[in-house]
Coordinates of C-alpha atoms and ligand atoms in Angstrom, one line a residue:
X1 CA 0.0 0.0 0.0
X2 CA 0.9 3.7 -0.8
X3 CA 0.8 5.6 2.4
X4 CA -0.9 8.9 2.7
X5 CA 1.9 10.2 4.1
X6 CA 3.6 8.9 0.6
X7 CA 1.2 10.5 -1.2
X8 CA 2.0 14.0 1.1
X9 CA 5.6 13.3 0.3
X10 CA 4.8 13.4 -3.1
X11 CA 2.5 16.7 -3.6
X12 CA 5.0 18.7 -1.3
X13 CA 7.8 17.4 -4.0
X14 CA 6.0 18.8 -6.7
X15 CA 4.7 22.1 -4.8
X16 CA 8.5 22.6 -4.5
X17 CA 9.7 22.1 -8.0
X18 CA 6.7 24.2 -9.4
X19 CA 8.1 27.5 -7.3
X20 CA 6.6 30.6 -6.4
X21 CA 3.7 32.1 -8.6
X22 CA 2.5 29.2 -10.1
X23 CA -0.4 26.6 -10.1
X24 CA -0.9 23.3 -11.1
X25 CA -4.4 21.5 -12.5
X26 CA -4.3 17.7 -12.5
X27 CA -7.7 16.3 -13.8
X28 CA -8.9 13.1 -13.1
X29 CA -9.5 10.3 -16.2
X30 CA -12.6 11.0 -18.0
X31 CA -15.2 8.1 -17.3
X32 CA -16.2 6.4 -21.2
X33 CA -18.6 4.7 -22.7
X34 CA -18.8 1.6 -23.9
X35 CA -22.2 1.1 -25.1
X36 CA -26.0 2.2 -24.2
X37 CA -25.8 3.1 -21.2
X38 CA -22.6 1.3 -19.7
X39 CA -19.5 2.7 -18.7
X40 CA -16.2 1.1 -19.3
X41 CA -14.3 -0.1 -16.3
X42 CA -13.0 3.0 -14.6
X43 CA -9.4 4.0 -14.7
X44 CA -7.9 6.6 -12.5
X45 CA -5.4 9.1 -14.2
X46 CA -2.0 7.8 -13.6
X47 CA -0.4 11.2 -12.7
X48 CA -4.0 12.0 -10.8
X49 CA -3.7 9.0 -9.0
X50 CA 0.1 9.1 -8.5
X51 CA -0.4 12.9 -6.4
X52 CA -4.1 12.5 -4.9
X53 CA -4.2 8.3 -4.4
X54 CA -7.9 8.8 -5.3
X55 CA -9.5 6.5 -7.4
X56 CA -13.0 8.0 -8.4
X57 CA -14.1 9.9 -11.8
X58 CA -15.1 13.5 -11.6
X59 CA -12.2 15.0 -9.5
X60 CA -9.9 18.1 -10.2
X61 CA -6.4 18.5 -7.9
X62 CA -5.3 22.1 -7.8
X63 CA -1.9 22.6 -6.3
X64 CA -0.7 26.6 -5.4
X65 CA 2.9 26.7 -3.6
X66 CA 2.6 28.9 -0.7
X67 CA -1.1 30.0 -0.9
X68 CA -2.3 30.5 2.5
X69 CA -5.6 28.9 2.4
X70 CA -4.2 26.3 1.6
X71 CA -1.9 24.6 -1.3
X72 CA -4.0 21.7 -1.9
X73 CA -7.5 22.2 -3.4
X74 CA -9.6 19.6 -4.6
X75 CA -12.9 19.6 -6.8
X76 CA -15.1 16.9 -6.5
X77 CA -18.6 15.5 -7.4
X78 CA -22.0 17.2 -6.2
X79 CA -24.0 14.8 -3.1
X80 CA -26.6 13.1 -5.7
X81 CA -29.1 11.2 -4.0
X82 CA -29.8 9.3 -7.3
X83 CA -26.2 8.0 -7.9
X84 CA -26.0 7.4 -4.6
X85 CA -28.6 5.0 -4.8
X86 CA -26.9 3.1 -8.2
X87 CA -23.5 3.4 -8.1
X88 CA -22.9 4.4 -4.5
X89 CA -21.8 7.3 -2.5
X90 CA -18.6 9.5 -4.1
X91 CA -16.0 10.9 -2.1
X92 CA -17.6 13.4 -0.1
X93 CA -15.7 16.9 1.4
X94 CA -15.2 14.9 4.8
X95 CA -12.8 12.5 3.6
X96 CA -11.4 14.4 1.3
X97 CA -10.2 16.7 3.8
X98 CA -9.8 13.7 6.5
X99 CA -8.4 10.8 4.4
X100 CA -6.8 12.7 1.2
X101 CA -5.5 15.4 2.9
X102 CA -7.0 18.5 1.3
X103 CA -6.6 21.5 2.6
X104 CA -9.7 23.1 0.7
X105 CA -12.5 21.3 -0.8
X106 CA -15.2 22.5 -3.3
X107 CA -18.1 20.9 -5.4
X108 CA -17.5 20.6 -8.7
X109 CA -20.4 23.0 -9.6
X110 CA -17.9 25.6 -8.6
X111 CA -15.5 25.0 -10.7
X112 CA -16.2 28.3 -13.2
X113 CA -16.0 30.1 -10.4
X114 CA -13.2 29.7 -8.5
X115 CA -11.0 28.7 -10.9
X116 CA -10.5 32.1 -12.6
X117 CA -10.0 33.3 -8.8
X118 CA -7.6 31.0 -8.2
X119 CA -5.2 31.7 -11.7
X120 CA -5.2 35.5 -10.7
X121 CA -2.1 36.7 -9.8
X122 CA -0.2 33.2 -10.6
X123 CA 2.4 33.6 -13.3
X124 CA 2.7 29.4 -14.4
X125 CA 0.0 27.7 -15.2
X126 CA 1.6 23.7 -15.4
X127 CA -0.8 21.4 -16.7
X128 CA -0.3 18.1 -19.0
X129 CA 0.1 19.0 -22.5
X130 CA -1.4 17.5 -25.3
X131 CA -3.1 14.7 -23.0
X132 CA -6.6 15.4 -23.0
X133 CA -7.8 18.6 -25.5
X134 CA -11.3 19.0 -23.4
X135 CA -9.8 19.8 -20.4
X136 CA -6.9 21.9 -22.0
X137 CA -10.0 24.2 -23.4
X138 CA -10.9 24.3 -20.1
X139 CA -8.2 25.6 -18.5
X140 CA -7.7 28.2 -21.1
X141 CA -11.2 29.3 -20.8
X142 CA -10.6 30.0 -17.2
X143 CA -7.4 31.8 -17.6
X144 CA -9.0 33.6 -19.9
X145 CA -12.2 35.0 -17.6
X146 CA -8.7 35.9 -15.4
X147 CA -7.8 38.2 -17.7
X148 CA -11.1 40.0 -17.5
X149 CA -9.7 41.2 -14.3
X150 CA -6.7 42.4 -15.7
X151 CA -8.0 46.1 -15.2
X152 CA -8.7 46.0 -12.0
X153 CA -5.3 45.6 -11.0
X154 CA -4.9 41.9 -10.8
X155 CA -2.7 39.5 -13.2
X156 CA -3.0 36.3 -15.2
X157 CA -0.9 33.7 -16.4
X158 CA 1.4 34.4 -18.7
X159 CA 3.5 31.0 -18.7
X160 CA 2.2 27.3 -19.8
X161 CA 4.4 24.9 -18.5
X162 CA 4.2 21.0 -18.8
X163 CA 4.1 19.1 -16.4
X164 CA 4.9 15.4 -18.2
X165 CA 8.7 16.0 -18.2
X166 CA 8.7 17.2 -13.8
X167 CA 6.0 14.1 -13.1
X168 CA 8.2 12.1 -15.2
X169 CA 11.3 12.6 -13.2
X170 CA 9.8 11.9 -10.2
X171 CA 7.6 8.5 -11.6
X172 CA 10.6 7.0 -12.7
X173 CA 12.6 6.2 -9.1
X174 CA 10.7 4.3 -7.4
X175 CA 10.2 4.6 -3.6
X176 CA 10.3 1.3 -1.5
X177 CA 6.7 1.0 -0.9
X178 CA 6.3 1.4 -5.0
X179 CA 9.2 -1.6 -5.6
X180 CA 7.2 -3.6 -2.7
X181 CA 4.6 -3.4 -4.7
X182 CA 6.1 -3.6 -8.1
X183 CA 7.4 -7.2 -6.8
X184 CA 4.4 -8.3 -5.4
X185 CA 2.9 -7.7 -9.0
X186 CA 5.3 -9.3 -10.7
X187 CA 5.0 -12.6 -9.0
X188 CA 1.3 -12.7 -8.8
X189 CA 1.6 -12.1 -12.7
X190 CA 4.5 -14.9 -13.5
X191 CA 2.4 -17.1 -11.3
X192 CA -0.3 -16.3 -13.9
X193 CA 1.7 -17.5 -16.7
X194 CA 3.1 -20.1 -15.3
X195 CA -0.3 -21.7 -14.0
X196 CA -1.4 -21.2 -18.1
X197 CA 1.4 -22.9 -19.5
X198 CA 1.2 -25.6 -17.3
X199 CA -2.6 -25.8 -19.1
X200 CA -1.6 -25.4 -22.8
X201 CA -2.2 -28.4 -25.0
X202 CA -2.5 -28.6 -28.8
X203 CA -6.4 -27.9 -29.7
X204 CA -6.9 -25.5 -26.7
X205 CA -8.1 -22.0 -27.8
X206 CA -6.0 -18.8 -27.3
X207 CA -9.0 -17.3 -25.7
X208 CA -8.6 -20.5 -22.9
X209 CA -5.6 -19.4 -21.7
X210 CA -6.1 -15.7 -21.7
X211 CA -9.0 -16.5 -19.6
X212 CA -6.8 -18.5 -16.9
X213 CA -4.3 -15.1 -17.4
X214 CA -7.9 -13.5 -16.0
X215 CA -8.9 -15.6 -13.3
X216 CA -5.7 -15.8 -11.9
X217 CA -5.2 -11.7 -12.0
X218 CA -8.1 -11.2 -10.3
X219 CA -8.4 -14.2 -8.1
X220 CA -4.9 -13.0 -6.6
X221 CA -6.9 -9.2 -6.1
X222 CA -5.1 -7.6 -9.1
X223 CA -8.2 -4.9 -10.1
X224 CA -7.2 -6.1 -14.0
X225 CA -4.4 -7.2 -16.9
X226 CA -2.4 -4.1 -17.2
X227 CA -3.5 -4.4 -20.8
X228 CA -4.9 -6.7 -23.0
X229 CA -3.5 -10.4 -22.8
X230 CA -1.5 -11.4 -26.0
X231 CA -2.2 -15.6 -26.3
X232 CA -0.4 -15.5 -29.9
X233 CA 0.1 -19.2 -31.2
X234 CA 2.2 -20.0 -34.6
X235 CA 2.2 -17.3 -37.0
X236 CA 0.3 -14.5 -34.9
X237 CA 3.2 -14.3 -32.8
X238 CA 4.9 -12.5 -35.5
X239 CA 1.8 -10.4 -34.8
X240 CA 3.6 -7.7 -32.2
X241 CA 0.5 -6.8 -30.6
X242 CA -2.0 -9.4 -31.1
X243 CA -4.8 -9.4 -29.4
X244 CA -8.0 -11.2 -31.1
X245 CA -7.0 -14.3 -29.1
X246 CA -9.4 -16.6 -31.5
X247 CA -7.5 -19.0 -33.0
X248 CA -7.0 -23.1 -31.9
X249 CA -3.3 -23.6 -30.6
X250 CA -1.9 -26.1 -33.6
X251 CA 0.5 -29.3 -32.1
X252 CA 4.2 -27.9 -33.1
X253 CA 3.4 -24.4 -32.8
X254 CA 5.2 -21.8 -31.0
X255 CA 2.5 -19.9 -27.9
X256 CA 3.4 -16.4 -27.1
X257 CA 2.1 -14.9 -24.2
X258 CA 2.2 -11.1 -23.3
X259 CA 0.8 -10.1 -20.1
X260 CA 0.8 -8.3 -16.6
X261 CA -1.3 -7.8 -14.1
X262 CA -2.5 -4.2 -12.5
X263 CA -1.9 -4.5 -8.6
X264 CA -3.0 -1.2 -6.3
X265 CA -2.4 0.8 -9.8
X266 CA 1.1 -0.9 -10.7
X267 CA 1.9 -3.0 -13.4
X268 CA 4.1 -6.1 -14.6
X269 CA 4.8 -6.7 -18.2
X270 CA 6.1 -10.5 -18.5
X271 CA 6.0 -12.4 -21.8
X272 CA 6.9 -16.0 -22.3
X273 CA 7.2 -18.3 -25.6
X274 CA 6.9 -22.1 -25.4
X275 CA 5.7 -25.2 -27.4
X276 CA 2.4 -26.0 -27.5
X277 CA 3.0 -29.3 -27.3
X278 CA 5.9 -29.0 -24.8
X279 CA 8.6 -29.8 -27.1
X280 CA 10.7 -27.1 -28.9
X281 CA 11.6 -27.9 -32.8
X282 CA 15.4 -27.5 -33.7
X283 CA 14.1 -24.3 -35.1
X284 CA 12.2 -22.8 -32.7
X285 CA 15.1 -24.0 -30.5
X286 CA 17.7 -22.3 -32.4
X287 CA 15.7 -18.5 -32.3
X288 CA 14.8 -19.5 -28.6
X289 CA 18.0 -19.8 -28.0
X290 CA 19.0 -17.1 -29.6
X291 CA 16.8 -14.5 -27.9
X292 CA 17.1 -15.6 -24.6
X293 CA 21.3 -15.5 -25.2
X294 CA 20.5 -12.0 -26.0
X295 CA 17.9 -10.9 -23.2
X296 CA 20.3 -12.4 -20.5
X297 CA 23.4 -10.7 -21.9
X298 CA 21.4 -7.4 -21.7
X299 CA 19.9 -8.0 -18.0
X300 CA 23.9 -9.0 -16.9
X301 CA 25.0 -5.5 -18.5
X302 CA 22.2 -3.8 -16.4
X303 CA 23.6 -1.1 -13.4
X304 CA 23.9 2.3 -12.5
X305 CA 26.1 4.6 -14.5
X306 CA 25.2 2.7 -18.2
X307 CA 23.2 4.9 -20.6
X308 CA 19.8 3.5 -22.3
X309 CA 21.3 3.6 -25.8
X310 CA 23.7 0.7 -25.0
X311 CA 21.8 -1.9 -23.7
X312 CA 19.5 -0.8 -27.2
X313 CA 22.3 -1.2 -28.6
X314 CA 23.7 -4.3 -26.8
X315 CA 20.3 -5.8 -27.5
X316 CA 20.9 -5.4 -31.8
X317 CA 24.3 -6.1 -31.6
X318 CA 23.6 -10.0 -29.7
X319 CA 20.3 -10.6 -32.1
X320 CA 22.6 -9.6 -35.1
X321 CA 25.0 -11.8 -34.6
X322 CA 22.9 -14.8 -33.9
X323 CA 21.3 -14.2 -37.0
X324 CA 24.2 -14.3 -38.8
X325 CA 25.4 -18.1 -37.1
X326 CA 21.7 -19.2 -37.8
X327 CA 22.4 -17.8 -41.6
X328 CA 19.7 -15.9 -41.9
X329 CA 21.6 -12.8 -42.0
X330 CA 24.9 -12.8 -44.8
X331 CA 28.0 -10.1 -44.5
X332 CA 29.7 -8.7 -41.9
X333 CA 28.6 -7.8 -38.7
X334 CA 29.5 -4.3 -38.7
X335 CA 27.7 -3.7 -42.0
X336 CA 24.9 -5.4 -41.0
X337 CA 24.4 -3.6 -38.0
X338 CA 24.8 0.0 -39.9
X339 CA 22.2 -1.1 -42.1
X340 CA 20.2 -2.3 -39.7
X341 CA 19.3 -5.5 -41.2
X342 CA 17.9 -6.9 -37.8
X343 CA 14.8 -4.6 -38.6
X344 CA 12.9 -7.1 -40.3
X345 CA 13.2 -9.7 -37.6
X346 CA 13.1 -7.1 -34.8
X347 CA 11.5 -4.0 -34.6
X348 CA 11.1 -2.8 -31.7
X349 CA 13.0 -1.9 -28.6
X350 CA 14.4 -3.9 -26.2
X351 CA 12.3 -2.2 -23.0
X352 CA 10.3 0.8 -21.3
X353 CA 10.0 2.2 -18.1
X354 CA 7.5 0.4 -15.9
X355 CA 5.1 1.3 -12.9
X356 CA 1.8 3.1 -12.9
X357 CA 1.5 2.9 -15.9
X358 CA 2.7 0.1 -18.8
X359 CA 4.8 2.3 -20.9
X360 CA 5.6 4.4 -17.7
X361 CA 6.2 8.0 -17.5
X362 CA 10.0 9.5 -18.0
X363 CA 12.2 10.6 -20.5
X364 CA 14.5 8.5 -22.3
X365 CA 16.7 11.2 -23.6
X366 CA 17.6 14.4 -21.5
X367 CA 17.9 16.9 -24.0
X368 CA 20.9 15.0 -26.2
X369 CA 22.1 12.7 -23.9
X370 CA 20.4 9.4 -23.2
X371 CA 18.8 8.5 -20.1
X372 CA 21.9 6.8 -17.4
X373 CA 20.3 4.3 -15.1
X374 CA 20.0 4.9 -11.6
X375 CA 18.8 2.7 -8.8
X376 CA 15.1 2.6 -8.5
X377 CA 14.4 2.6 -11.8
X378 CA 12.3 -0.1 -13.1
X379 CA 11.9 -1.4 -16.4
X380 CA 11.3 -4.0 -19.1
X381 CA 13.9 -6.2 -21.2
X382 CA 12.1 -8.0 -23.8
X383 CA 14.2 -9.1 -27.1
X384 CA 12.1 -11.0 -29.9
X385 CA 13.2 -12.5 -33.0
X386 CA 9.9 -12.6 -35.7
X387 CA 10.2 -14.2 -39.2
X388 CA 7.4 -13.4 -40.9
X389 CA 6.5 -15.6 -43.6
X390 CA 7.7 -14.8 -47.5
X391 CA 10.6 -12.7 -45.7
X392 CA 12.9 -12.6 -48.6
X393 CA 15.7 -14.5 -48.8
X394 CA 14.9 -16.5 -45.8
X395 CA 14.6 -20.3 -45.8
X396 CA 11.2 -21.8 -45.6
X397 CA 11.7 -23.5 -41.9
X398 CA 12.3 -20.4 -40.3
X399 CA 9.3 -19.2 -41.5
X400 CA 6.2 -18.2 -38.7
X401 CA 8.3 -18.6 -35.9
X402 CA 7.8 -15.3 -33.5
X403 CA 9.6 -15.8 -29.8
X404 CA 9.8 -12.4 -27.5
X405 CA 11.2 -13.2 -23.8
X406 CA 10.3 -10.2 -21.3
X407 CA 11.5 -9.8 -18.0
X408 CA 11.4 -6.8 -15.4
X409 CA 14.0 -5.5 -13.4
X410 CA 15.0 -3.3 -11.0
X411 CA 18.2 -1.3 -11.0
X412 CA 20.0 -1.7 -7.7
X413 CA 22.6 0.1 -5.9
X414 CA 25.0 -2.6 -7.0
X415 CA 23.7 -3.7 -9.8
X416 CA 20.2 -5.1 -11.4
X417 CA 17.4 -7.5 -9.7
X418 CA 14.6 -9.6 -12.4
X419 CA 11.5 -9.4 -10.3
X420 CA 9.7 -12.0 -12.3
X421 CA 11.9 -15.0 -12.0
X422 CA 9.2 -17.6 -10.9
X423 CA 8.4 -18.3 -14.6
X424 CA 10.9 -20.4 -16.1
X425 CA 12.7 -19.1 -19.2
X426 CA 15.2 -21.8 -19.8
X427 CA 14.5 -24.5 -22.3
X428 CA 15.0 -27.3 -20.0
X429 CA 12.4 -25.7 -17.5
X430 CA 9.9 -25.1 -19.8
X431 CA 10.2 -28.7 -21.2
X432 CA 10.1 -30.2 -17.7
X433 CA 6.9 -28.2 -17.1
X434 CA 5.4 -30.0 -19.6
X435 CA 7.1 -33.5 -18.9
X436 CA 6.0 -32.9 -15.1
X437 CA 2.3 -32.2 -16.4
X438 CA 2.3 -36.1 -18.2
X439 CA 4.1 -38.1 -15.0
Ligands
MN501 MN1 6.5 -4.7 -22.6

């Protein structure tokens, strides 16, 4: 659990890096529609949730370094009887003030009113840009009525400043109550997978096993997958994001799985690639083989001090070669690598940041220099090797076979920890799973 006093930590954080004569809106994620009159499953804001630790639709955070009344103000839904009655009761002003810790509370019906009041005499305005146009009209609209004011000796806003790049800095270390729970998702996610390969069988449906991926997310109290489960078999793992889950898993095809739970609003990311039938080909082997080589040699060259680029790098440099002693690359490896000729076969990158959200928050590249790793920072390493059938120039058996192995880690003071080591990756384990399942 993420403490309140966590939570204080990090508002007063941000109060400080914003500075004198500024405000900040944060706006919680807009509730949507699925169909009629059903709502999709609600999803707080990841920056909203990251500064407030609310949950619930509807909500504004204002944050004003220094203000006396008060430098955290939230908005908040209206008492309706009616939803009330539904959905259930919203966060009323009470705990809001008691259990959120906000210093001043109004109804959300006063929003066009004390908005404006509250821009006057701020300089900064910081506010997530480009994220959601609605509420960027919004804010402009109240600075505007602001500047009404202008001549009667007040002032407002001058200065739009993002906030993605200051949240960003501060999302990407994680505190120890966010890597206690970054752990604790991890394993209840590799337990997910490994529970569904132990089921796979030749004739099963992908959909079968993403719905074991379910029940075992939510069983273990994750709220949901992180994003939808990938069950690829054969030829849709070449498929990078694959999804439609509909097909019947063929005996002697390859089963990709890309999934991670959500946990208390933080996420794992774990794929794994194994046999339907429990038995790797000699082909499927061989690129096996070959992307796990490369996703180990990565996670070993993990610490603090190395820059981003070179474990990219590292990461096309170790696939490159391998397709070159598997012959499906021909020249030199230098060459190769200037031209890029892993592209076809891989074509994406070898990780992102993790935590609230999937593809978490944080800059990879600090004006020119690339992003050096520093303990606390967690992240994804997840090589693949996809040979798409027709590839030119590529032999026939290689053809279909899609592997991607993803683990996450955690840089440490000394070095690197994988948090989701309790699915096997090695080919021996993942045979003896299924040799286990038979006995
Ligand atoms: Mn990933």
């Amino acid at each position: 659990m993420i403490t309140q006093k966590e939570f204080a930590k990090r508002r007063k954080s941000l109060l400080k890096k914003m500075g004198k004569d500024s405000i900040a809106i944060l706006n919680s994620a807009p509730q949507m529609r699925r169909n009629c009159n059903i709502d999709y499953p609600y999803r707080q804001d990841s920056d909203f949730y990251y500064f407030t630790g609310i949950s619930e639709p509807e909500m504004l955070a204002v944050f004003i370094p220094g203000r006396k009344e008060g430098e955290y103000i939230l908005f908040l839904p209206e008492f309706n009887f009616e939803t009330s009655v539904w959905t259930g009761a919203t966060l009323d002003p009470k705990r809001a003030y008691r259990e959120f810790g906000a210093d001043q509370v109004f109804t959300n019906n006063l929003r066009e009113q004390e908005l404006p009041a509250l821009l006057l005499n701020r300089k900064k305005v910081f506010f997530n840009l480009g994220k959601n146009s609605h509420f960027e009209n919004q804010v402009l609209k109240w600075v505007k009525i602001s500047k009404t004011k202008i001549r009667e000796g007040k002032n407002a806003p001058d200065t739009f400043i993002d906030l993605e790049p200051i949240i960003g800095e501060m999302r990407l270390i994680k505190s120890p109550a966010e890597i206690k729970i970054m752990k604790k998702v991890a394993n209840l996610s590799a337990a997910a997978h490994l529970e569904t390969m132990k089921l796979c069988r030749p004739g099963i449906m992908e959909y079968q096993l993403a719905a074991n991926i379910w029940h075992h997310y939510l069983k273990n109290g994750a709220s949901f997958p992180a994003f939808e489960v990938i069950v690829a078999s054969g030829k849709n793992a070449c498929i990078l994001h694959y999804i439609k889950n509909d097909q019947k898993i063929k005996n002697n095809e390859l089963v990709l799985i890309d999934s991670g739970a959500e946990y208390q609003f933080y996420s794992a990311d774990i794929t794994r690639t194994f046999p339907a039938n429990g038995r790797f080909s000699s082909e499927q082997k061989a690129i096996y083989q070959a992307v796990l080589d490369t996703q180990k040699k990565v996670i070993a060259a993990i610490r603090p001090g190395i820059s981003w680029d070179k474990l990219q790098a590292l990461t096309e440099k170790t696939i490159t070669k391998h397709l070159i002693k598997l012959g499906i690359l021909k020249g030199s490896l230098a060459k190769l690598l200037q031209e890029k000729a892993f592209f076809p076969f891989f074509m994406h990158k070898f990780g992102h940041f993790l935590g609230i959200d999937n593809k978490d928050s944080g800059r990879y590249k600090i004006d020119d220099r690339w992003r050096i790793l520093k303990p606390g920072m967690i992240f994804t390493v997840e090589p693949g090797i996809y040979i798409r059938a027709n590839t030119p120039s590529v032999d026939k058996k290689w053809w279909n076979i899609g592997v991607r192995i993803e683990d996450n880690v955690l840089v440490t003071r000394k070095g690197v920890e994988v948090l989701t080591t309790l699915v096997p990756k090695e080919i021996k384990a993942i045979e003896a799973l299924f040799f286990d399942r038979k006995t």
